Coordinates of N, CA and C and ligand atoms in Angstrom, one line a residue:
M1 N 141.6 37.3 163.2 CA 140.5 37.0 162.3 C 141.0 36.9 160.9
P2 N 140.6 35.8 160.2 CA 141.1 35.7 158.8 C 140.5 36.8 157.9
L3 N 141.3 37.2 156.9 CA 140.9 38.2 156.0 C 139.7 37.7 155.1
I4 N 139.9 36.5 154.6 CA 138.8 35.9 153.8 C 138.8 34.4 154.1
S5 N 137.6 33.8 154.1 CA 137.5 32.4 154.3 C 136.8 31.7 153.2
W6 N 137.4 30.5 152.8 CA 136.7 29.8 151.7 C 135.5 29.1 152.2
K7 N 134.4 29.2 151.5 CA 133.2 28.5 151.9 C 132.8 27.5 150.8
P8 N 132.0 26.5 151.2 CA 131.6 25.5 150.2 C 130.9 26.1 149.0
E9 N 130.1 27.2 149.2 CA 129.4 27.8 148.1 C 130.3 28.5 147.1
Y10 N 131.6 28.6 147.4 CA 132.5 29.2 146.4 C 133.0 28.1 145.4
T11 N 132.5 26.9 145.5 CA 133.0 25.9 144.7 C 132.9 26.2 143.2
V12 N 133.9 25.7 142.4 CA 133.9 25.9 141.0 C 133.7 24.5 140.3
N13 N 133.2 23.6 141.1 CA 132.9 22.2 140.7 C 134.1 21.5 140.1
N14 N 135.2 21.8 140.6 CA 136.4 21.0 140.2 C 137.3 20.9 141.5
E15 N 137.6 19.7 141.9 CA 138.3 19.5 143.1 C 139.7 20.1 143.2
E16 N 140.4 20.0 142.0 CA 141.8 20.5 142.0 C 141.7 22.0 142.1
L17 N 140.8 22.7 141.4 CA 140.8 24.1 141.4 C 140.2 24.7 142.7
D18 N 139.3 23.9 143.3 CA 138.8 24.3 144.6 C 139.9 24.3 145.7
S19 N 140.7 23.2 145.6 CA 141.8 23.1 146.5 C 142.8 24.2 146.3
H20 N 143.1 24.6 145.1 CA 144.0 25.7 144.8 C 143.4 27.0 145.5
H21 N 142.1 27.2 145.3 CA 141.5 28.4 145.9 C 141.6 28.4 147.4
Q22 N 141.4 27.2 148.0 CA 141.5 27.1 149.5 C 142.9 27.4 149.9
Q23 N 143.9 26.9 149.2 CA 145.3 27.1 149.5 C 145.7 28.6 149.4
L24 N 145.1 29.2 148.3 CA 145.4 30.6 148.1 C 144.8 31.5 149.3
F25 N 143.6 31.1 149.7 CA 142.9 31.8 150.8 C 143.8 31.6 152.1
D26 N 144.2 30.4 152.3 CA 145.0 30.1 153.5 C 146.3 30.9 153.5
L27 N 147.0 30.8 152.4 CA 148.3 31.6 152.3 C 148.0 33.1 152.5
L28 N 147.0 33.6 151.9 CA 146.7 35.0 152.1 C 146.4 35.3 153.5
N29 N 145.7 34.5 154.2 CA 145.4 34.8 155.6 C 146.6 34.7 156.5
M30 N 147.5 33.8 156.1 CA 148.8 33.7 156.9 C 149.6 35.0 156.7
V31 N 149.7 35.5 155.5 CA 150.4 36.7 155.3 C 149.7 37.9 155.9
Y32 N 148.4 37.9 155.8 CA 147.6 39.0 156.4 C 147.9 39.0 158.0
D33 N 147.8 37.9 158.6 CA 148.1 37.8 160.0 C 149.4 38.4 160.4
H34 N 150.4 38.0 159.6 CA 151.7 38.5 159.8 C 151.9 40.0 159.7
V35 N 151.3 40.5 158.6 CA 151.4 41.9 158.3 C 150.6 42.8 159.2
M36 N 149.5 42.2 159.8 CA 148.7 43.1 160.6 C 149.1 43.0 162.1
N37 N 149.6 41.8 162.5 CA 149.8 41.6 163.9 C 151.2 41.7 164.4
S38 N 152.1 41.9 163.5 CA 153.5 41.9 163.9 C 154.2 43.0 163.1
L39 N 155.3 43.4 163.7 CA 156.1 44.4 163.0 C 157.3 43.8 162.2
E40 N 157.3 42.5 162.3 CA 158.4 41.8 161.6 C 158.1 41.7 160.1
V41 N 158.4 42.8 159.4 CA 158.0 42.8 158.0 C 159.1 42.1 157.1
D42 N 160.2 41.8 157.7 CA 161.3 41.1 156.9 C 160.8 39.8 156.2
F43 N 159.9 39.2 156.9 CA 159.4 37.9 156.4 C 158.3 38.0 155.4
V44 N 157.8 39.3 155.3 CA 156.6 39.4 154.5 C 156.8 39.3 153.0
L45 N 157.9 39.9 152.5 CA 158.1 39.8 151.0 C 158.3 38.3 150.5
P46 N 159.1 37.5 151.2 CA 159.1 36.1 150.7 C 157.8 35.4 150.8
M47 N 156.9 35.8 151.7 CA 155.6 35.2 151.8 C 154.7 35.7 150.7
I48 N 154.8 36.9 150.3 CA 154.1 37.5 149.2 C 154.6 36.9 147.9
E49 N 155.9 36.6 147.8 CA 156.4 35.9 146.6 C 155.8 34.6 146.5
K50 N 155.7 33.8 147.6 CA 155.2 32.5 147.6 C 153.8 32.5 147.1
L51 N 153.0 33.5 147.7 CA 151.6 33.6 147.3 C 151.4 33.9 145.9
S52 N 152.2 34.9 145.4 CA 152.1 35.2 143.9 C 152.5 34.1 143.0
D53 N 153.6 33.4 143.4 CA 154.0 32.2 142.6 C 152.9 31.2 142.5
F54 N 152.2 30.9 143.7 CA 151.2 29.9 143.7 C 150.0 30.4 142.9
M55 N 149.7 31.7 142.9 CA 148.7 32.3 142.1 C 148.9 32.1 140.6
I56 N 150.1 32.3 140.2 CA 150.5 32.1 138.8 C 150.3 30.7 138.4
Y57 N 150.8 29.8 139.3 CA 150.6 28.3 139.1 C 149.1 28.0 138.9
H58 N 148.3 28.5 139.8 CA 146.9 28.3 139.8 C 146.3 28.8 138.5
F59 N 146.6 30.0 138.1 CA 146.1 30.6 136.8 C 146.3 29.7 135.7
S60 N 147.5 29.2 135.6 CA 147.8 28.4 134.4 C 147.1 27.0 134.5
A61 N 146.9 26.4 135.7 CA 146.1 25.2 135.8 C 144.7 25.5 135.4
E62 N 144.2 26.6 135.9 CA 142.8 26.9 135.6 C 142.5 27.2 134.1
E63 N 143.5 27.9 133.5 CA 143.3 28.1 132.1 C 143.4 26.8 131.3
N64 N 144.2 25.9 131.7 CA 144.3 24.6 131.0 C 142.9 23.9 131.1
R65 N 142.4 23.9 132.4 CA 141.1 23.2 132.5 C 140.0 23.9 131.7
M66 N 140.0 25.2 131.6 CA 139.0 25.9 130.8 C 139.2 25.6 129.4
R67 N 140.4 25.4 128.9 CA 140.7 25.1 127.5 C 140.1 23.7 127.2
E68 N 140.4 22.7 128.1 CA 139.9 21.4 128.0 C 138.4 21.3 127.9
N69 N 137.8 22.2 128.7 CA 136.3 22.1 128.7 C 135.7 23.1 127.7
R70 N 136.6 23.7 126.9 CA 136.1 24.6 125.8 C 135.1 25.7 126.4
I71 N 135.6 26.3 127.4 CA 134.8 27.4 128.1 C 134.8 28.6 127.2
P72 N 133.6 29.2 126.9 CA 133.7 30.4 126.0 C 134.2 31.6 126.8
E73 N 134.6 32.6 126.1 CA 135.2 33.8 126.7 C 136.4 33.6 127.6
I74 N 137.2 32.5 127.2 CA 138.4 32.2 127.9 C 139.4 33.3 127.8
D75 N 139.4 34.0 126.6 CA 140.4 35.1 126.4 C 140.3 36.2 127.4
A76 N 139.0 36.6 127.6 CA 138.7 37.7 128.6 C 139.2 37.3 130.0
H77 N 138.9 36.0 130.3 CA 139.3 35.5 131.6 C 140.8 35.5 131.8
I78 N 141.5 35.0 130.8 CA 143.0 35.0 130.8 C 143.5 36.4 130.9
A79 N 142.9 37.3 130.2 CA 143.4 38.7 130.3 C 143.3 39.3 131.7
K80 N 142.2 38.9 132.4 CA 142.1 39.3 133.8 C 143.2 38.7 134.7
H81 N 143.6 37.5 134.4 CA 144.7 36.9 135.2 C 146.0 37.6 134.9
R82 N 146.2 37.9 133.6 CA 147.5 38.6 133.2 C 147.5 40.0 133.8
E83 N 146.4 40.7 133.7 CA 146.4 42.1 134.2 C 146.7 42.1 135.7
F84 N 146.1 41.1 136.4 CA 146.4 41.1 137.9 C 147.8 40.7 138.2
T85 N 148.4 39.7 137.4 CA 149.8 39.4 137.6 C 150.7 40.6 137.4
N86 N 150.4 41.4 136.4 CA 151.2 42.6 136.2 C 151.1 43.6 137.3
T87 N 149.8 43.8 137.9 CA 149.7 44.7 139.0 C 150.5 44.2 140.2
I88 N 150.5 42.9 140.5 CA 151.3 42.4 141.6 C 152.8 42.7 141.4
E89 N 153.2 42.5 140.1 CA 154.7 42.7 139.8 C 155.0 44.2 140.1
I90 N 154.1 45.1 139.6 CA 154.4 46.5 139.8 C 154.5 46.9 141.3
L91 N 153.5 46.4 142.0 CA 153.5 46.6 143.5 C 154.7 46.1 144.2
K92 N 155.1 44.9 143.7 CA 156.3 44.3 144.4 C 157.6 45.1 144.1
T93 N 157.7 45.7 143.0 CA 158.9 46.5 142.7 C 158.9 47.7 143.5
H94 N 157.7 48.2 144.0 CA 157.6 49.4 144.8 C 157.8 49.1 146.3
Y95 N 157.8 47.8 146.6 CA 157.9 47.3 148.0 C 159.4 47.4 148.3
N96 N 159.8 48.3 149.2 CA 161.2 48.4 149.5 C 161.5 48.0 150.9
G97 N 161.9 46.7 151.0 CA 162.3 46.2 152.3 C 161.3 46.2 153.4
N98 N 161.4 47.2 154.2 CA 160.6 47.1 155.5 C 159.3 47.9 155.5
N99 N 158.8 48.2 154.4 CA 157.6 49.1 154.4 C 156.3 48.4 154.7
L100 N 155.9 48.5 156.0 CA 154.7 47.7 156.5 C 153.5 48.2 155.8
E101 N 153.4 49.5 155.6 CA 152.1 50.0 155.0 C 151.9 49.5 153.6
I102 N 153.0 49.4 152.8 CA 152.9 48.9 151.4 C 152.5 47.4 151.5
A103 N 153.1 46.7 152.4 CA 152.8 45.3 152.6 C 151.4 45.1 152.9
Q104 N 150.8 46.0 153.8 CA 149.4 45.8 154.1 C 148.5 46.1 152.9
E105 N 148.9 47.2 152.2 CA 148.1 47.5 151.0 C 148.1 46.4 150.0
L106 N 149.2 45.8 149.8 CA 149.4 44.7 148.9 C 148.5 43.5 149.2
I107 N 148.5 43.2 150.5 CA 147.8 42.0 150.9 C 146.3 42.2 150.9
I108 N 145.9 43.4 151.2 CA 144.4 43.7 151.1 C 144.0 43.7 149.6
L109 N 144.8 44.2 148.8 CA 144.5 44.2 147.3 C 144.4 42.8 146.8
L110 N 145.4 42.0 147.2 CA 145.4 40.5 146.8 C 144.1 39.9 147.3
G111 N 143.7 40.1 148.6 CA 142.5 39.5 149.2 C 141.3 39.9 148.4
N112 N 141.1 41.2 148.2 CA 139.9 41.7 147.6 C 139.8 41.2 146.1
W113 N 140.9 41.2 145.4 CA 140.9 40.7 144.0 C 140.5 39.3 144.0
L114 N 141.2 38.5 144.8 CA 141.0 37.0 144.8 C 139.6 36.6 145.1
L115 N 139.0 37.2 146.1 CA 137.7 36.9 146.5 C 136.7 37.3 145.4
S116 N 136.8 38.5 144.8 CA 135.8 38.8 143.8 C 136.1 38.1 142.5
H117 N 137.3 37.7 142.2 CA 137.6 37.0 141.0 C 137.0 35.6 141.1
V118 N 137.2 34.9 142.2 CA 136.7 33.6 142.4 C 135.1 33.6 142.4
L119 N 134.5 34.6 143.0 CA 133.1 34.6 143.1 C 132.4 35.0 141.8
L120 N 133.0 35.9 141.1 CA 132.4 36.5 139.9 C 132.9 35.8 138.6
E121 N 134.2 35.7 138.4 CA 134.7 35.2 137.2 C 134.9 33.6 137.2
D122 N 135.4 33.1 138.2 CA 135.6 31.6 138.2 C 134.3 30.9 138.3
K123 N 133.3 31.5 139.0 CA 132.0 31.0 139.1 C 131.3 30.8 137.7
K124 N 131.7 31.8 136.8 CA 131.1 31.7 135.4 C 131.5 30.4 134.7
Y125 N 132.8 30.0 134.7 CA 133.2 28.8 134.0 C 132.6 27.6 134.7
S126 N 132.5 27.7 136.1 CA 132.0 26.5 136.8 C 130.5 26.2 136.4
E127 N 129.8 27.3 136.2 CA 128.4 27.1 135.8 C 128.3 26.6 134.3
V128 N 129.1 27.2 133.5 CA 129.1 26.7 132.1 C 129.5 25.2 132.0
S129 N 130.5 24.8 132.7 CA 131.0 23.4 132.6 C 129.9 22.5 133.2
L130 N 129.0 23.0 134.0 CA 127.9 22.1 134.5 C 126.7 22.3 133.6
G131 N 126.7 23.2 132.6 CA 125.6 23.4 131.7 C 124.5 24.2 132.4
I132 N 124.9 25.0 133.4 CA 123.8 25.8 134.1 C 123.6 27.1 133.5
E133 N 124.5 27.6 132.7 CA 124.5 28.9 132.0 C 123.2 29.8 132.3
Ligands
LIG201 FE1 140.8 30.7 140.2
LIG202 FE1 140.4 32.7 137.3

């Protein structure tokens, strides 16, 4: 069972950013499957690396779109992205090789953060850009 699934109601009214969110959810589910259903944790760290790289890529694309659309409170949103990027970095440095438990913790944290960020924070800019405020 997937950890989180993207649904049409999660849309942020931007095709590119919706597609990033879908790819992030897919990547996350793939790592989750791996980490929960197998003991081969050797592959987990590179997958988590790939996921966090894509997350960073998405943050910067999202921030650019927000700047272009002059979304208010952009600084607070960027600070949330930065704070989370730092948390991932800290957790990754504590991940030593084959520790399945830490890998599981990491992936659940990523999933929870991502889902609530998309639903609460990203939704805000999508509504502002549509003038729904
Ligand atoms: Fe986002
Ligand atoms: Fe965001």
